Coordinates of C-alpha atoms in Angstrom, one line a residue:
Chain A
X1 CA -11.6 18.6 -26.5
X2 CA -10.6 16.9 -23.2
X3 CA -13.6 18.0 -21.1
X4 CA -17.1 16.5 -20.9
X5 CA -18.5 19.7 -19.3
X6 CA -15.9 22.4 -19.7
X7 CA -18.1 25.0 -18.0
X8 CA -18.1 22.9 -14.8
X9 CA -14.7 21.3 -14.9
X10 CA -12.5 24.4 -15.1
X11 CA -14.5 26.8 -13.0
X12 CA -12.4 29.1 -10.8
X13 CA -12.4 28.0 -7.1
X14 CA -14.5 31.0 -6.3
X15 CA -17.2 30.1 -8.8
X16 CA -17.1 26.5 -7.7
X17 CA -17.6 27.4 -4.1
X18 CA -20.5 29.6 -5.1
X19 CA -22.2 26.6 -6.7
X20 CA -21.3 24.5 -3.6
X21 CA -23.0 27.0 -1.2
X22 CA -26.1 27.2 -3.3
X23 CA -26.3 23.4 -3.6
X24 CA -25.5 22.8 0.0
X25 CA -28.5 25.1 1.0
X26 CA -30.7 23.2 -1.3
X27 CA -29.4 19.8 -0.1
X28 CA -30.0 20.7 3.5
X29 CA -33.6 21.9 2.8
X30 CA -34.2 18.6 0.9
X31 CA -32.6 16.5 3.7
X32 CA -34.9 18.1 6.2
X33 CA -37.7 16.2 4.6
X34 CA -36.3 12.9 5.8
X35 CA -37.4 11.6 9.2
X36 CA -33.7 11.4 10.3
X37 CA -32.4 14.8 9.3
X38 CA -35.8 16.5 9.9
X39 CA -35.6 15.6 13.6
X40 CA -31.8 16.2 13.9
X41 CA -32.0 19.6 12.2
X42 CA -34.9 20.7 14.5
X43 CA -33.0 19.6 17.5
X44 CA -29.7 21.4 16.5
X45 CA -31.6 24.5 15.1
X46 CA -30.0 24.1 11.7
X47 CA -31.4 26.6 9.2
X48 CA -30.2 26.0 5.6
X49 CA -31.0 29.7 4.7
X50 CA -28.2 30.9 6.9
X51 CA -25.5 29.0 4.9
X52 CA -23.5 31.5 2.8
X53 CA -19.9 30.2 3.0
X54 CA -18.5 26.7 2.4
X55 CA -16.7 26.8 5.8
X56 CA -20.1 26.6 7.5
X57 CA -20.2 23.0 6.6
X58 CA -18.1 22.4 9.7
X59 CA -21.1 23.5 11.9
X60 CA -23.2 20.6 10.6
X61 CA -23.4 17.2 12.2
X62 CA -21.6 14.1 10.8
X63 CA -23.5 11.1 9.5
X64 CA -22.1 7.6 10.1
X65 CA -22.6 4.2 8.6
X66 CA -24.2 3.3 12.0
X67 CA -26.7 6.1 11.5
X68 CA -27.7 4.7 8.2
X69 CA -28.1 1.2 9.7
X70 CA -30.0 2.5 12.7
X71 CA -32.6 4.1 10.4
X72 CA -32.8 1.3 7.9
X73 CA -34.6 1.2 5.5
X74 CA -36.5 4.4 5.0
X75 CA -35.2 6.8 7.7
X76 CA -33.2 8.9 5.3
X77 CA -35.7 9.0 2.4
X78 CA -36.9 12.5 1.6
X79 CA -39.5 11.7 -1.1
X80 CA -42.5 9.4 -1.3
X81 CA -41.7 6.0 -2.8
X82 CA -43.7 6.9 -5.9
X83 CA -40.8 9.3 -6.9
X84 CA -38.0 6.8 -6.2
X85 CA -36.9 4.7 -9.2
X86 CA -34.0 2.6 -7.9
X87 CA -32.1 1.4 -4.8
X88 CA -28.6 0.0 -4.3
X89 CA -27.7 -1.7 -1.1
X90 CA -24.8 -3.4 0.6
X91 CA -24.9 -7.1 1.5
X92 CA -25.4 -6.3 5.2
X93 CA -23.3 -9.2 6.4
X94 CA -22.4 -7.2 9.5
X95 CA -25.8 -5.7 10.5
X96 CA -28.5 -3.9 8.6
X97 CA -27.5 -3.3 5.0
X98 CA -26.9 0.3 4.0
X99 CA -29.3 1.3 1.3
X100 CA -29.3 4.3 -1.0
X101 CA -32.4 5.5 -2.9
X102 CA -32.4 7.4 -6.1
X103 CA -35.1 9.4 -7.9
X104 CA -35.0 10.1 -11.6
X105 CA -32.8 13.2 -11.2
X106 CA -30.3 11.3 -9.0
X107 CA -29.9 8.5 -11.6
X108 CA -29.4 11.1 -14.4
X109 CA -27.0 13.2 -12.3
X110 CA -25.0 10.0 -11.4
X111 CA -24.9 8.9 -15.1
X112 CA -23.5 12.3 -16.0
X113 CA -20.8 12.2 -13.4
X114 CA -19.9 8.8 -14.5
X115 CA -19.7 9.9 -18.2
X116 CA -17.6 12.9 -17.1
X117 CA -15.3 10.6 -15.2
X118 CA -14.8 8.2 -18.1
X119 CA -14.3 11.1 -20.5
X120 CA -11.7 12.5 -18.1
X121 CA -9.8 9.2 -18.3
X122 CA -9.9 9.3 -22.1
X123 CA -12.9 7.2 -23.0
X124 CA -14.8 8.4 -26.1
X125 CA -18.0 7.6 -28.0
X126 CA -16.0 5.6 -30.5
X127 CA -14.9 3.1 -27.8
X128 CA -16.2 -0.4 -27.2
X129 CA -16.5 -0.7 -23.4
X130 CA -16.7 -4.0 -21.7
X131 CA -17.8 -3.7 -18.1
X132 CA -16.4 -6.7 -16.2
X133 CA -18.0 -6.3 -12.8
X134 CA -21.1 -7.6 -11.1
X135 CA -24.4 -6.0 -12.0
X136 CA -27.3 -6.0 -9.5
X137 CA -27.2 -4.3 -6.2
X138 CA -23.5 -3.6 -6.5
X139 CA -23.1 -0.1 -7.9
X140 CA -20.1 -0.9 -10.2
X141 CA -22.3 -2.6 -12.8
X142 CA -25.2 -0.2 -13.4
X143 CA -23.2 2.8 -12.4
X144 CA -20.7 2.3 -15.2
X145 CA -23.4 1.0 -17.6
X146 CA -25.4 4.3 -17.4
X147 CA -22.2 6.3 -17.7
X148 CA -21.0 4.4 -20.8
X149 CA -24.4 4.9 -22.4
X150 CA -24.5 8.6 -21.5
X151 CA -21.1 9.1 -23.0
X152 CA -22.2 7.2 -26.1
X153 CA -19.7 4.4 -26.3
X154 CA -20.8 0.9 -27.2
X155 CA -21.3 -0.9 -23.9
X156 CA -20.9 -4.6 -23.3
X157 CA -22.5 -5.4 -20.0
X158 CA -20.4 -8.5 -19.6
X159 CA -20.6 -8.8 -15.8
X160 CA -18.0 -10.6 -13.7
X161 CA -16.3 -13.9 -14.2
X162 CA -15.9 -16.5 -16.9
X163 CA -12.6 -15.3 -18.3
X164 CA -12.8 -17.4 -21.5
X165 CA -16.0 -15.8 -22.4
X166 CA -14.6 -12.3 -21.5
X167 CA -11.7 -12.9 -23.9
X168 CA -14.1 -14.1 -26.6
X169 CA -16.3 -11.0 -26.2
X170 CA -13.1 -8.8 -26.3
X171 CA -11.9 -10.4 -29.5
X172 CA -15.3 -10.7 -31.3
X173 CA -16.4 -7.1 -30.7
X174 CA -13.0 -5.4 -30.7
X175 CA -13.3 -4.2 -27.1
X176 CA -11.1 -1.1 -26.6
X177 CA -11.8 -0.3 -22.9
X178 CA -12.4 -2.7 -20.0
X179 CA -13.4 -1.9 -16.4
X180 CA -12.5 -4.5 -13.7
X181 CA -11.2 -4.9 -10.2
X182 CA -7.4 -4.9 -10.3
X183 CA -7.0 -8.4 -8.8
X184 CA -9.2 -9.8 -11.5
X185 CA -7.1 -8.4 -14.3
X186 CA -4.1 -10.5 -13.1
X187 CA -6.3 -13.6 -13.4
X188 CA -7.6 -12.5 -16.8
X189 CA -4.1 -12.1 -18.1
X190 CA -3.2 -15.6 -16.9
X191 CA -6.1 -17.0 -18.9
X192 CA -4.9 -15.0 -22.0
X193 CA -1.6 -16.7 -21.6
X194 CA -3.1 -20.2 -21.0
X195 CA -5.0 -19.7 -24.3
X196 CA -1.8 -18.8 -26.1
X197 CA -3.0 -15.2 -26.5
X198 CA -1.3 -11.9 -25.8
X199 CA -3.7 -9.0 -25.0
X200 CA -1.2 -6.6 -26.5
X201 CA -1.2 -8.4 -29.8
X202 CA -4.6 -10.1 -29.9
X203 CA -7.0 -7.4 -28.7
X204 CA -7.7 -3.8 -29.6
X205 CA -7.5 -2.7 -26.0
X206 CA -6.4 0.9 -25.5
X207 CA -7.1 1.7 -21.9
X208 CA -8.2 0.1 -18.6
X209 CA -10.3 1.4 -15.7
X210 CA -9.7 -0.1 -12.3
X211 CA -11.4 0.4 -9.0
X212 CA -13.6 -0.9 -6.2
X213 CA -10.6 -2.6 -4.5
X214 CA -7.6 -1.1 -2.7
X215 CA -4.4 -1.5 -4.6
X216 CA -0.9 -0.1 -4.7
X217 CA 0.8 1.9 -7.4
X218 CA 3.1 -1.0 -8.0
X219 CA 0.1 -3.3 -8.7
X220 CA -1.3 -0.7 -11.2
X221 CA 2.1 -0.5 -13.0
X222 CA 2.2 -4.3 -13.2
X223 CA -1.3 -4.4 -14.8
X224 CA -0.3 -1.7 -17.3
X225 CA 2.8 -3.8 -18.3
X226 CA 0.7 -6.9 -18.7
X227 CA -1.9 -5.3 -21.0
X228 CA 0.4 -2.7 -22.5
X229 CA -2.1 0.2 -21.9
X230 CA -2.7 2.8 -19.2
X231 CA -4.9 1.8 -16.2
X232 CA -6.9 4.6 -14.7
X233 CA -8.1 4.7 -11.1
X234 CA -11.8 5.0 -10.3
X235 CA -13.1 5.9 -6.8
X236 CA -16.6 5.7 -5.5
X237 CA -18.7 4.3 -2.7
X238 CA -22.3 3.3 -2.7
X239 CA -23.2 5.9 -0.1
X240 CA -22.1 8.6 -2.6
X241 CA -23.9 6.8 -5.5
X242 CA -21.1 4.4 -6.4
X243 CA -18.4 4.9 -9.1
X244 CA -18.0 8.4 -10.6
X245 CA -17.1 10.2 -7.4
X246 CA -13.4 10.7 -8.2
X247 CA -11.4 9.7 -11.3
X248 CA -8.0 10.0 -12.7
X249 CA -7.3 12.1 -15.7
X250 CA -4.6 11.5 -18.4
X251 CA -1.9 12.6 -15.9
X252 CA -2.7 9.7 -13.5
X253 CA -1.5 11.8 -10.5
X254 CA -4.4 11.6 -8.1
X255 CA -8.2 11.4 -8.6
X256 CA -10.2 14.5 -9.4
X257 CA -13.1 14.5 -7.0
X258 CA -16.2 16.2 -8.5
X259 CA -16.8 19.1 -6.2
X260 CA -19.9 20.5 -7.9
X261 CA -21.5 17.2 -6.8
X262 CA -19.8 16.6 -3.5
X263 CA -18.5 18.7 -0.7
X264 CA -15.2 17.2 0.3
X265 CA -13.5 17.4 3.7
X266 CA -10.5 15.6 5.2
X267 CA -10.6 15.3 8.9
X268 CA -8.5 13.8 11.7
X269 CA -10.5 10.7 12.6
X270 CA -9.9 11.2 16.3
X271 CA -10.6 14.9 16.8
X272 CA -12.8 15.3 13.7
X273 CA -11.0 18.6 13.0
X274 CA -10.0 19.4 9.4
X275 CA -6.4 18.6 8.4
X276 CA -4.3 20.7 6.1
X277 CA -4.1 19.8 2.3
X278 CA -1.5 17.1 1.8
X279 CA -2.1 15.5 5.2
X280 CA -3.8 12.2 5.6
X281 CA -7.2 11.9 7.2
X282 CA -10.6 10.5 6.8
X283 CA -12.6 11.5 3.8
X284 CA -15.9 13.1 4.7
X285 CA -18.4 13.8 2.0
X286 CA -21.7 15.7 1.5
X287 CA -23.9 15.1 -1.5
X288 CA -24.7 18.3 -3.4
X289 CA -26.9 17.0 -6.1
X290 CA -28.9 14.2 -4.7
X291 CA -32.6 14.5 -4.0
X292 CA -33.9 11.1 -2.9
X293 CA -31.4 10.6 -0.2
X294 CA -29.0 13.4 0.5
X295 CA -26.2 12.7 3.0
X296 CA -24.6 15.3 5.1
X297 CA -20.9 15.1 6.2
X298 CA -20.9 11.3 5.7
X299 CA -17.8 9.7 7.3
X300 CA -16.5 7.4 4.6
X301 CA -13.9 5.8 6.9
X302 CA -11.6 5.9 3.9
X303 CA -8.2 7.4 4.5
X304 CA -6.7 9.7 1.9
X305 CA -5.4 13.3 1.5
X306 CA -5.9 16.2 -0.8
X307 CA -3.0 16.5 -3.2
X308 CA -2.0 20.1 -3.1
X309 CA -1.3 22.1 -6.3
X310 CA -3.0 22.4 -9.7
X311 CA -3.3 19.6 -12.2
X312 CA -1.8 20.2 -15.7
X313 CA -5.1 19.0 -17.2
X314 CA -6.7 22.3 -16.2
X315 CA -9.5 20.8 -14.1
X316 CA -10.0 22.8 -10.9
X317 CA -11.7 20.0 -9.0
X318 CA -9.2 19.0 -6.4
X319 CA -7.4 15.6 -6.4
X320 CA -7.4 13.0 -3.7
X321 CA -4.7 10.5 -3.3
X322 CA -5.4 6.8 -3.7
X323 CA -7.1 5.3 -0.6
X324 CA -4.4 4.3 1.9
X325 CA -6.7 2.4 4.3
X326 CA -9.6 2.7 6.6
X327 CA -9.8 5.0 9.6
X328 CA -10.5 1.9 11.7
X329 CA -7.0 0.7 11.0
X330 CA -5.3 3.9 12.3
X331 CA -3.3 3.9 15.4
X332 CA -1.6 6.7 17.4
X333 CA 2.0 6.5 18.5
X334 CA 3.8 9.4 20.1
X335 CA 1.0 11.7 19.1
X336 CA 1.2 10.8 15.4
X337 CA -1.7 9.2 13.5
X338 CA -0.3 6.3 11.5
X339 CA -2.0 4.0 9.0
X340 CA -0.4 0.6 8.2
X341 CA -0.7 1.3 4.5
X342 CA 1.7 4.3 4.8
X343 CA 4.3 1.9 6.1
X344 CA 3.5 -0.7 3.5
X345 CA 3.9 2.0 0.9
X346 CA 7.4 2.8 2.1
X347 CA 8.5 -0.8 2.2
X348 CA 7.2 -1.5 -1.3
X349 CA 9.7 1.0 -2.6
X350 CA 12.7 -0.7 -0.9
X351 CA 13.7 -3.6 -3.1
X352 CA 16.0 -5.2 -0.5
X353 CA 13.1 -6.2 1.8
X354 CA 10.0 -8.2 1.3
X355 CA 6.5 -6.8 1.1
X356 CA 5.3 -8.5 4.4
X357 CA 5.7 -6.6 7.6
X358 CA 4.6 -6.6 11.2
X359 CA 4.1 -3.5 13.3
X360 CA 4.2 -4.0 17.1
X361 CA 3.4 -1.1 19.4
X362 CA 5.1 -1.7 22.7
X363 CA 6.2 0.1 25.8
X364 CA 10.0 -0.1 26.1
X365 CA 11.7 1.5 29.1
X366 CA 8.6 3.5 29.8
X367 CA 8.3 4.9 26.3
X368 CA 5.8 3.8 23.6
X369 CA 7.6 2.6 20.5
X370 CA 6.6 1.4 17.1
X371 CA 8.6 -1.6 16.1
X372 CA 8.5 -2.5 12.4
X373 CA 9.7 -5.9 11.4
X374 CA 10.7 -6.6 7.8
X375 CA 12.2 -9.5 6.1
X376 CA 15.6 -9.2 4.4
X377 CA 15.5 -10.7 0.9
X378 CA 17.6 -13.8 0.7
X379 CA 19.4 -13.0 -2.5
X380 CA 20.4 -9.6 -1.3
X381 CA 22.0 -10.8 1.9
X382 CA 25.8 -11.1 1.6
X383 CA 26.9 -11.4 5.2
X384 CA 28.0 -7.7 5.5
X385 CA 27.0 -6.2 8.8
X386 CA 27.6 -2.6 7.6
X387 CA 25.3 -3.1 4.6
X388 CA 22.5 -4.4 6.9
X389 CA 23.0 -1.5 9.3
X390 CA 22.8 1.0 6.4
X391 CA 19.6 -0.7 5.2
X392 CA 18.1 -0.4 8.7
X393 CA 18.9 3.3 8.9
X394 CA 17.5 3.8 5.4
X395 CA 14.1 2.1 6.3
X396 CA 14.0 3.9 9.6
X397 CA 14.5 7.3 8.0
X398 CA 12.0 6.7 5.2
X399 CA 9.3 5.5 7.6
X400 CA 10.0 8.5 9.8
X401 CA 9.7 10.9 6.9
X402 CA 6.3 9.3 6.0
X403 CA 4.7 9.0 9.4
X404 CA 6.6 11.7 11.3
X405 CA 7.7 9.5 14.2
X406 CA 10.8 7.4 14.3
X407 CA 10.2 3.6 14.3
X408 CA 12.5 0.9 15.6
X409 CA 13.2 -1.2 12.5
X410 CA 14.1 -4.8 12.9
X411 CA 15.3 -6.9 10.1
X412 CA 14.1 -10.5 10.4
X413 CA 14.8 -13.8 8.6
X414 CA 12.9 -14.4 5.5
X415 CA 9.7 -16.4 6.0
X416 CA 9.3 -15.4 9.6
X417 CA 6.4 -12.9 9.1
X418 CA 2.9 -14.3 8.2
X419 CA 2.1 -13.8 4.5
X420 CA -0.2 -11.0 3.6
X421 CA -2.9 -13.2 2.2
X422 CA -6.4 -12.5 3.3
X423 CA -6.6 -10.4 6.5
X424 CA -3.3 -11.1 8.2
X425 CA -2.7 -9.2 11.4
X426 CA -0.3 -6.4 10.6
X427 CA -0.5 -4.5 13.8
X428 CA -0.1 -5.7 17.4
X429 CA -0.6 -3.4 20.3
X430 CA 1.2 -4.5 23.5
X431 CA 1.5 -1.0 25.1
X432 CA 1.4 -0.8 28.9
X433 CA -1.4 1.7 29.0
X434 CA -3.6 -0.6 26.9
X435 CA -2.8 -3.6 29.1
X436 CA -3.8 -1.6 32.1
X437 CA -7.1 -0.9 30.4
X438 CA -6.9 2.9 30.8
X439 CA -6.1 3.9 27.2
X440 CA -8.5 6.5 26.1
X441 CA -9.9 5.1 22.9
Chain B
X1 CA 40.3 -18.2 -2.8
X2 CA 38.7 -19.6 0.3
X3 CA 35.2 -18.9 1.6
X4 CA 33.3 -18.8 4.8
X5 CA 29.5 -19.1 5.1
X6 CA 27.8 -16.1 6.6
X7 CA 24.2 -16.5 8.0
X8 CA 21.7 -13.9 9.0
X9 CA 20.3 -14.8 12.4
X10 CA 17.7 -13.2 14.6
X11 CA 18.7 -13.1 18.2
X12 CA 16.2 -15.6 19.3
X13 CA 16.3 -18.9 21.2
X14 CA 16.9 -21.9 18.9
X15 CA 18.1 -19.9 15.8
X16 CA 21.7 -21.0 16.1
X17 CA 20.5 -24.6 16.5
X18 CA 18.6 -24.4 13.3
X19 CA 21.9 -23.9 11.5
X20 CA 23.8 -26.6 13.4
X21 CA 21.1 -29.1 12.8
X22 CA 21.3 -28.6 9.0
X23 CA 25.0 -29.0 9.1
X24 CA 24.6 -32.2 11.2
X25 CA 22.1 -33.7 8.8
X26 CA 24.5 -33.1 6.0
X27 CA 27.5 -34.2 7.9
X28 CA 29.3 -31.0 7.5
X29 CA 32.1 -30.2 10.0
X30 CA 32.6 -26.8 11.5
X31 CA 36.3 -25.7 11.6
X32 CA 35.8 -22.3 13.1
X33 CA 33.0 -19.9 13.9
X34 CA 32.4 -16.3 15.0
X35 CA 29.2 -14.7 15.9
X36 CA 28.6 -11.0 15.4
X37 CA 25.8 -9.4 17.5
X38 CA 24.3 -6.0 16.7
X39 CA 22.1 -3.9 18.9
X40 CA 19.2 -4.3 16.3
X41 CA 18.1 -7.7 17.4
X42 CA 20.0 -9.7 14.8
X43 CA 23.5 -10.9 14.2
X44 CA 25.7 -12.7 11.7
X45 CA 27.2 -16.2 12.2
X46 CA 30.4 -16.8 10.2
X47 CA 31.3 -20.4 9.8
X48 CA 34.4 -22.0 8.3
X49 CA 33.3 -25.4 7.2
X50 CA 34.7 -28.4 5.3
X51 CA 32.6 -27.6 2.2
X52 CA 31.3 -24.0 2.1
X53 CA 29.4 -24.2 -1.2
X54 CA 27.4 -27.2 -0.1
X55 CA 26.8 -25.8 3.4
X56 CA 25.5 -22.5 1.9
X57 CA 23.2 -24.3 -0.5
X58 CA 21.8 -26.5 2.2
X59 CA 21.2 -23.6 4.6
X60 CA 19.4 -21.6 1.9
X61 CA 17.3 -24.7 1.1
X62 CA 16.3 -24.8 4.7
X63 CA 15.0 -21.2 4.3
X64 CA 17.9 -19.3 5.9
X65 CA 19.7 -16.3 4.5
X66 CA 23.2 -17.6 3.9
X67 CA 26.0 -16.2 1.7
X68 CA 29.5 -17.1 0.8
X69 CA 32.2 -14.6 1.7
X70 CA 35.9 -14.5 0.7
X71 CA 38.4 -15.1 3.5
X72 CA 42.2 -15.1 3.6
X73 CA 44.1 -17.2 6.1
X74 CA 47.6 -16.4 7.3
X75 CA 50.0 -18.7 9.2
X76 CA 51.5 -17.5 12.5
X77 CA 53.5 -19.0 15.4
X78 CA 51.4 -20.2 18.4
X79 CA 53.6 -18.3 20.9
X80 CA 53.2 -15.2 23.0
X81 CA 53.6 -12.2 20.6
X82 CA 52.8 -14.3 17.6
X83 CA 49.6 -12.5 16.7
X84 CA 51.2 -9.1 17.5
X85 CA 53.9 -9.8 15.0
X86 CA 51.4 -10.8 12.3
X87 CA 49.1 -7.8 12.9
X88 CA 52.1 -5.4 12.6
X89 CA 52.8 -6.8 9.2
X90 CA 49.1 -6.7 8.1
X91 CA 48.9 -3.1 9.3
X92 CA 52.0 -2.2 7.3
X93 CA 50.3 -3.8 4.2
X94 CA 47.5 -1.2 4.7
X95 CA 44.8 -3.9 5.1
X96 CA 41.9 -3.0 7.4
X97 CA 39.4 -5.7 8.3
X98 CA 36.2 -5.9 10.2
X99 CA 36.0 -9.5 11.2
X100 CA 38.6 -12.1 12.0
X101 CA 39.2 -15.2 14.0
X102 CA 42.0 -17.7 14.7
X103 CA 42.6 -21.4 15.1
X104 CA 45.5 -23.4 16.6
X105 CA 46.8 -25.9 14.2
X106 CA 49.7 -27.4 16.2
X107 CA 49.8 -26.3 19.9
X108 CA 52.9 -24.3 20.7
X109 CA 53.9 -24.3 17.1
X110 CA 51.4 -23.1 14.4
X111 CA 48.2 -21.2 14.2
X112 CA 46.0 -19.8 11.4
X113 CA 44.5 -16.3 11.4
X114 CA 41.5 -15.8 9.2
X115 CA 40.4 -12.4 7.8
X116 CA 37.0 -11.6 6.3
X117 CA 38.3 -10.3 2.9
X118 CA 35.1 -9.9 1.1
X119 CA 35.2 -6.1 0.9
X120 CA 39.0 -5.8 0.7
X121 CA 40.4 -5.2 -2.8
X122 CA 43.7 -6.8 -3.9
X123 CA 44.3 -8.2 -0.4
X124 CA 46.5 -11.0 -1.7
X125 CA 48.8 -8.6 -3.5
X126 CA 48.9 -6.3 -0.6
X127 CA 49.9 -9.1 1.8
X128 CA 52.4 -10.5 -0.5
X129 CA 54.0 -7.1 -0.9
X130 CA 54.9 -7.3 2.9
X131 CA 56.0 -10.9 2.6
X132 CA 52.8 -12.6 3.8
X133 CA 51.6 -15.6 1.8
X134 CA 48.0 -16.7 2.3
X135 CA 47.5 -20.3 3.3
X136 CA 46.5 -22.9 0.7
X137 CA 42.7 -23.5 0.6
X138 CA 43.0 -27.2 1.3
X139 CA 44.7 -26.5 4.6
X140 CA 42.1 -24.0 5.5
X141 CA 39.2 -26.4 5.1
X142 CA 41.1 -28.9 7.2
X143 CA 41.0 -31.7 4.6

């Protein structure tokens, strides 16, 4: 058996949409009990009873992170505090924190989604699951904890850090699954090596779960090589509970997003109109099974796309691609929406150039152009002009195929682009319209 | 086989000077140079120097992209029509090249013509078949 809840995971789209409509009506009725949505729905004359098709979601207002902050802390709460049993919140370093409240039903529903997600990736009740992320207000700790327990595996709530201790726990208790952020796994592997240990030989590890941090497919493959097991992607955000929103199955080709629990839309971040399946846009989500604090058309700011087609695993819940960036990073050139991560993705697949890049948007001879600078790798260079020209054309074509507008590709000397550590500036906008201050943003 | 050093250069102020300053520091003499410019904002500097391996290593150490490329040198007369006569023979050998440069060795008497031979297979055999003998490496490097 590969499904946690077969009756829900392989529903026909029609049956799934029927559930979505019912739950959306219920969600809106519940949301109307919160001060924020109550007032908004009255003002916009929104009547949940009139919803009978999923497409009607487009008639509803969006909710933004700013809305959550503006009505901090209790503006979105639909129930008396007596009924609420837990809150999770962001650190709030850039304004009011965003806080999400859960009642008993919400915690149980989340635990079930988390168990379903883990089961989907291949975790079973016979596993020993070491959760190497922070507990506390961060959702990755308790979110996974409840899911592991619901699934019935043996949980080790190790928390983050102290790699020596993590390795000892893994070896003493025969850990078979670990969950960690991808960058930490690289560090953990180094500690294994420093101790003269090899995770492939000296542990019983059989799969990894990674998430909570953007990473590329190449990084994932590297982690899989280090540990000699498959690494499955987990996606979630605290506004949608936390982990357990979307998860990879055994085929590792996109993350199934649980559509009985969330209504999923991908919209153009500028026009807010829906984009076609396969096209990148901002992920917009509506909770369908949360009572304490339902959210309607929440703009996640995460950029992804729906992967068209069916998954061989048989699950009918659609798959989203890995997150390729934030909608705040998007720029528009020649009418095309471009995310820096798309360009990074192309460059990572071209071994002749380095991973660092710089995008400059500039007005050249009256026309807006996207200039992409990349470094030629030193050991590939052999002094041949034709070979460099060919490489330039190859990069140009591959970027054009990805972002649908032709860039100007400039090869530069190695070491001349700032390294991508921390938050290096990847995009510079020098366009004339912007300089004149009349760019419609 | 003789070599030149090819260096990838962005078309920016001071980039050529970075190369020459490394050569100066290491007391490497330039015998010949050619600069290829492309429309893409970069170019390639080809240098014939007294010690190509050391020059290449020093430039790489300094962070530049430098590479050794095979060259062939042919002797010709430094008189009107001298190059024409040589090129006729090279063409008859079926050799096609993309970069070349020359140097006068004895004014009015002798000159060398250098061909970038990195991508040309069996160039020596082809040239010898039409009676052209490549110049000895020592003479090329000017030692």
